[in-house]
Coordinates of C-alpha atoms in Angstrom, one line a residue:
Chain A
D5 CA 12.7 223.5 -35.5
T6 CA 15.1 221.2 -33.5
E7 CA 13.2 218.0 -34.0
V8 CA 14.7 214.5 -34.4
T9 CA 12.1 211.8 -34.9
Q10 CA 12.5 208.1 -34.2
T11 CA 10.4 205.1 -35.1
P12 CA 9.2 202.9 -33.6
K13 CA 8.7 204.2 -30.1
H14 CA 8.7 200.6 -28.7
L15 CA 10.1 197.4 -30.1
V16 CA 10.0 193.9 -28.8
M17 CA 12.0 191.3 -30.6
G18 CA 13.2 187.8 -30.2
M19 CA 16.9 186.8 -30.4
T20 CA 16.5 185.4 -33.9
N21 CA 14.6 188.4 -35.3
K22 CA 15.8 191.1 -37.7
K23 CA 14.5 194.6 -37.1
S24 CA 15.5 198.1 -37.9
L25 CA 15.3 201.4 -36.0
K26 CA 14.8 204.6 -38.0
C27 CA 15.8 208.2 -37.3
E28 CA 15.1 211.3 -39.3
Q29 CA 15.9 215.0 -39.1
H30 CA 15.2 217.9 -41.4
M31 CA 17.4 220.5 -39.8
G32 CA 20.1 220.2 -42.5
H33 CA 22.5 218.6 -40.0
R34 CA 25.4 216.7 -41.5
A35 CA 26.2 214.6 -38.4
M36 CA 24.0 211.9 -36.9
Y37 CA 24.6 209.6 -34.0
W38 CA 23.3 206.4 -32.3
Y39 CA 23.5 206.1 -28.5
K40 CA 22.5 203.3 -26.2
Q41 CA 21.1 204.2 -22.8
K42 CA 20.4 201.8 -19.9
A43 CA 18.0 202.8 -17.2
K44 CA 19.3 205.6 -14.9
K45 CA 22.6 205.7 -16.8
P46 CA 24.1 208.3 -19.2
P47 CA 23.9 207.6 -22.9
E48 CA 26.7 205.6 -24.4
L49 CA 27.9 206.5 -27.9
M50 CA 27.7 203.7 -30.5
F51 CA 28.2 205.3 -33.9
V52 CA 28.8 208.7 -35.5
Y53 CA 28.0 209.5 -39.2
S54 CA 29.6 212.7 -40.6
Y55 CA 28.5 213.7 -44.1
E56 CA 26.9 210.3 -44.6
K57 CA 30.1 208.5 -43.8
L58 CA 30.7 206.4 -40.7
S59 CA 33.3 208.3 -38.7
I60 CA 33.2 206.5 -35.3
N61 CA 32.3 203.0 -34.3
E62 CA 32.7 202.5 -30.6
S63 CA 33.6 198.8 -30.9
V64 CA 29.9 198.0 -31.2
P65 CA 29.1 194.3 -31.8
S66 CA 28.4 193.4 -35.4
R67 CA 24.8 192.4 -34.5
F68 CA 24.2 196.2 -34.7
S69 CA 24.6 197.6 -38.2
P70 CA 24.2 201.3 -38.9
E71 CA 23.2 202.8 -42.2
C72 CA 22.9 206.4 -43.5
P73 CA 21.0 206.4 -46.7
N74 CA 21.1 210.2 -47.0
S75 CA 21.8 213.2 -44.9
S76 CA 18.4 213.2 -43.3
L77 CA 18.0 209.5 -42.4
L78 CA 19.8 207.1 -40.1
N79 CA 19.0 203.5 -39.6
L80 CA 20.1 200.9 -37.1
H81 CA 19.7 197.3 -38.3
L82 CA 19.4 194.7 -35.5
H83 CA 20.1 191.0 -35.9
A84 CA 20.6 188.2 -33.4
L85 CA 20.4 190.5 -30.4
Q86 CA 20.9 189.4 -26.8
P87 CA 18.6 190.2 -23.8
E88 CA 21.3 192.5 -22.5
D89 CA 20.9 194.7 -25.6
S90 CA 17.5 195.8 -24.2
A91 CA 17.8 199.5 -23.7
L92 CA 16.6 202.9 -24.9
Y93 CA 18.3 203.7 -28.3
L94 CA 18.7 207.4 -28.9
C95 CA 19.4 209.1 -32.2
A96 CA 20.9 212.5 -32.3
S97 CA 22.0 215.0 -34.9
S98 CA 24.2 218.1 -35.1
Q99 CA 25.3 220.6 -37.6
D100 CA 28.8 219.5 -38.1
Y101 CA 30.6 216.9 -35.9
L102 CA 34.0 218.6 -36.3
I103 CA 32.9 221.9 -35.0
R104 CA 33.9 221.8 -31.3
T105 CA 31.0 224.0 -30.2
D106 CA 28.5 221.9 -32.1
T107 CA 25.3 221.0 -30.2
Q108 CA 23.6 217.6 -30.5
Y109 CA 19.8 217.4 -30.6
F110 CA 18.2 214.1 -29.5
G111 CA 15.2 212.2 -30.6
P112 CA 12.7 210.7 -28.1
G113 CA 14.3 207.2 -28.5
T114 CA 13.2 203.7 -29.2
R115 CA 12.6 201.4 -26.2
L116 CA 13.9 198.0 -27.3
T117 CA 13.2 194.8 -25.4
V118 CA 14.9 191.6 -26.5
L119 CA 13.3 188.4 -25.3
Chain B
A114 CA 41.0 212.5 -20.6
Q115 CA 38.2 215.0 -20.5
S116 CA 35.5 214.2 -17.9
V117 CA 32.7 215.6 -15.9
A118 CA 31.5 214.7 -12.5
Q119 CA 28.1 215.1 -11.0
P120 CA 28.6 214.5 -7.3
E121 CA 24.9 214.2 -6.3
D122 CA 22.8 211.3 -7.4
Q123 CA 19.6 213.1 -6.3
V124 CA 18.7 216.6 -5.4
N125 CA 15.4 217.5 -3.6
V126 CA 14.1 221.0 -3.7
A127 CA 10.8 222.5 -2.6
E128 CA 8.7 224.2 -5.3
G129 CA 9.5 227.9 -5.5
N130 CA 12.9 227.6 -4.0
P131 CA 16.1 228.1 -6.0
L132 CA 17.8 225.0 -7.3
T133 CA 21.4 224.0 -8.1
V134 CA 22.6 220.9 -9.8
K135 CA 26.3 220.5 -9.5
C136 CA 28.9 219.6 -12.1
T137 CA 32.7 219.7 -12.1
Y138 CA 34.9 219.2 -15.1
S139 CA 38.4 218.0 -15.9
V140 CA 39.7 219.1 -19.3
S141 CA 42.9 220.1 -20.9
G142 CA 42.5 223.2 -23.1
N143 CA 39.3 225.1 -23.5
P144 CA 36.2 223.5 -22.0
Y145 CA 33.1 223.1 -24.0
L146 CA 30.3 222.2 -21.5
F147 CA 26.7 221.3 -21.9
W148 CA 23.6 220.6 -19.8
Y149 CA 20.8 218.3 -21.0
V150 CA 17.6 217.3 -19.3
Q151 CA 15.8 214.0 -19.7
Y152 CA 12.1 213.5 -18.8
P153 CA 10.9 209.9 -18.1
N154 CA 11.0 207.7 -21.2
R155 CA 12.1 210.6 -23.4
G156 CA 15.2 211.6 -25.2
L157 CA 17.6 214.3 -24.0
Q158 CA 16.8 217.9 -24.4
F159 CA 19.5 220.5 -24.8
L160 CA 19.3 223.2 -22.1
L161 CA 22.5 225.3 -22.6
K162 CA 26.2 225.3 -23.3
Y163 CA 29.3 227.2 -22.4
I164 CA 31.8 228.0 -25.1
T165 CA 33.6 231.2 -24.1
G166 CA 32.8 234.6 -22.8
D167 CA 30.3 235.5 -20.2
N168 CA 30.5 233.1 -17.2
L169 CA 26.7 233.1 -16.7
V170 CA 25.0 231.2 -19.5
K171 CA 21.2 231.4 -19.9
G172 CA 19.3 228.6 -21.4
S173 CA 15.9 227.1 -21.9
Y174 CA 13.0 226.9 -19.4
G175 CA 14.5 229.6 -17.2
F176 CA 17.7 227.6 -16.4
E177 CA 21.1 229.1 -16.3
A178 CA 24.6 227.8 -15.5
E179 CA 27.6 229.5 -14.0
F180 CA 31.0 228.6 -15.4
N181 CA 33.8 229.0 -12.7
K182 CA 37.2 228.3 -14.1
S183 CA 39.1 228.5 -10.8
Q184 CA 36.7 225.9 -9.3
T185 CA 36.4 223.9 -12.5
S186 CA 32.6 223.9 -12.1
F187 CA 29.6 224.4 -14.3
H188 CA 26.6 224.3 -11.9
L189 CA 23.1 224.5 -13.3
K190 CA 20.7 226.9 -11.5
K191 CA 17.2 228.2 -11.5
P192 CA 15.8 230.9 -9.3
S193 CA 12.5 229.3 -8.6
A194 CA 11.8 225.6 -9.1
L195 CA 8.7 224.1 -10.6
V196 CA 7.3 220.6 -10.1
S197 CA 7.6 220.1 -13.8
D198 CA 11.4 220.6 -13.5
S199 CA 11.6 217.1 -11.9
A200 CA 13.8 215.1 -14.3
L201 CA 17.2 213.6 -14.9
Y202 CA 19.9 216.2 -15.6
F203 CA 23.2 215.4 -17.4
C204 CA 26.2 217.6 -17.6
A205 CA 28.5 216.9 -20.5
V206 CA 31.9 217.9 -22.0
R207 CA 33.3 217.8 -25.4
D208 CA 36.1 215.3 -25.5
R209 CA 39.4 215.9 -27.3
D210 CA 38.2 213.2 -29.8
D211 CA 35.1 215.4 -30.4
K212 CA 32.8 213.0 -28.6
I213 CA 30.4 214.2 -26.0
I214 CA 31.2 212.7 -22.5
F215 CA 28.2 212.7 -20.2
G216 CA 28.2 212.7 -16.4
K217 CA 26.3 210.0 -14.6
G218 CA 23.3 212.2 -14.2
T219 CA 21.5 213.8 -11.2
R220 CA 17.9 213.2 -10.5
L221 CA 16.1 216.3 -9.5
H222 CA 12.9 216.1 -7.4
I223 CA 10.8 219.2 -6.9
L224 CA 8.5 218.8 -4.0
P225 CA 5.1 220.5 -4.1

């Protein structure tokens, strides 16, 4: 089973709201990722967690706050977002980030609209 | 820096015909190359990857890719296209910093 699940599927929020995106995998993977994807563009890496520790932050604004409560779960907390943050947010997982042949498996994404 | 290029924004193929989606790469050292497919409003699905060994890599849904070191290419192929293959295809390479770098994507239209 190579399934990564994400909730919610769609989210509409105002610029003053606080919301969270959730991601879960039960493949025993030790690396989890957040990507942002604008329409008709490739995904852009935001964060990488390896063994539940934040390994990479691609200079993402602090209004995005990731959290990895355990090896199966990854959250993205959102606060005071801007309309330009509207996008498809993709979660991915892989066996071990430091293995160069590692394959990432993606969830279906959360479509976020910021009003 | 490692990179991949997908020279075609869109490829149109008649159903039943062979298809090719092009990808070229620029890496230092051994290339680790991937193909992903994205259907509308969905996440990316892994199709196949090249690590080492046989230049012809077989993947999911009848797709295969040919690694060509001299031409620095990793083209995605399928002998007979289906309408359901219509989607956005991304070539990707493993960066020296262990990140995945995606190409800009190629939209594949299979015409009935």
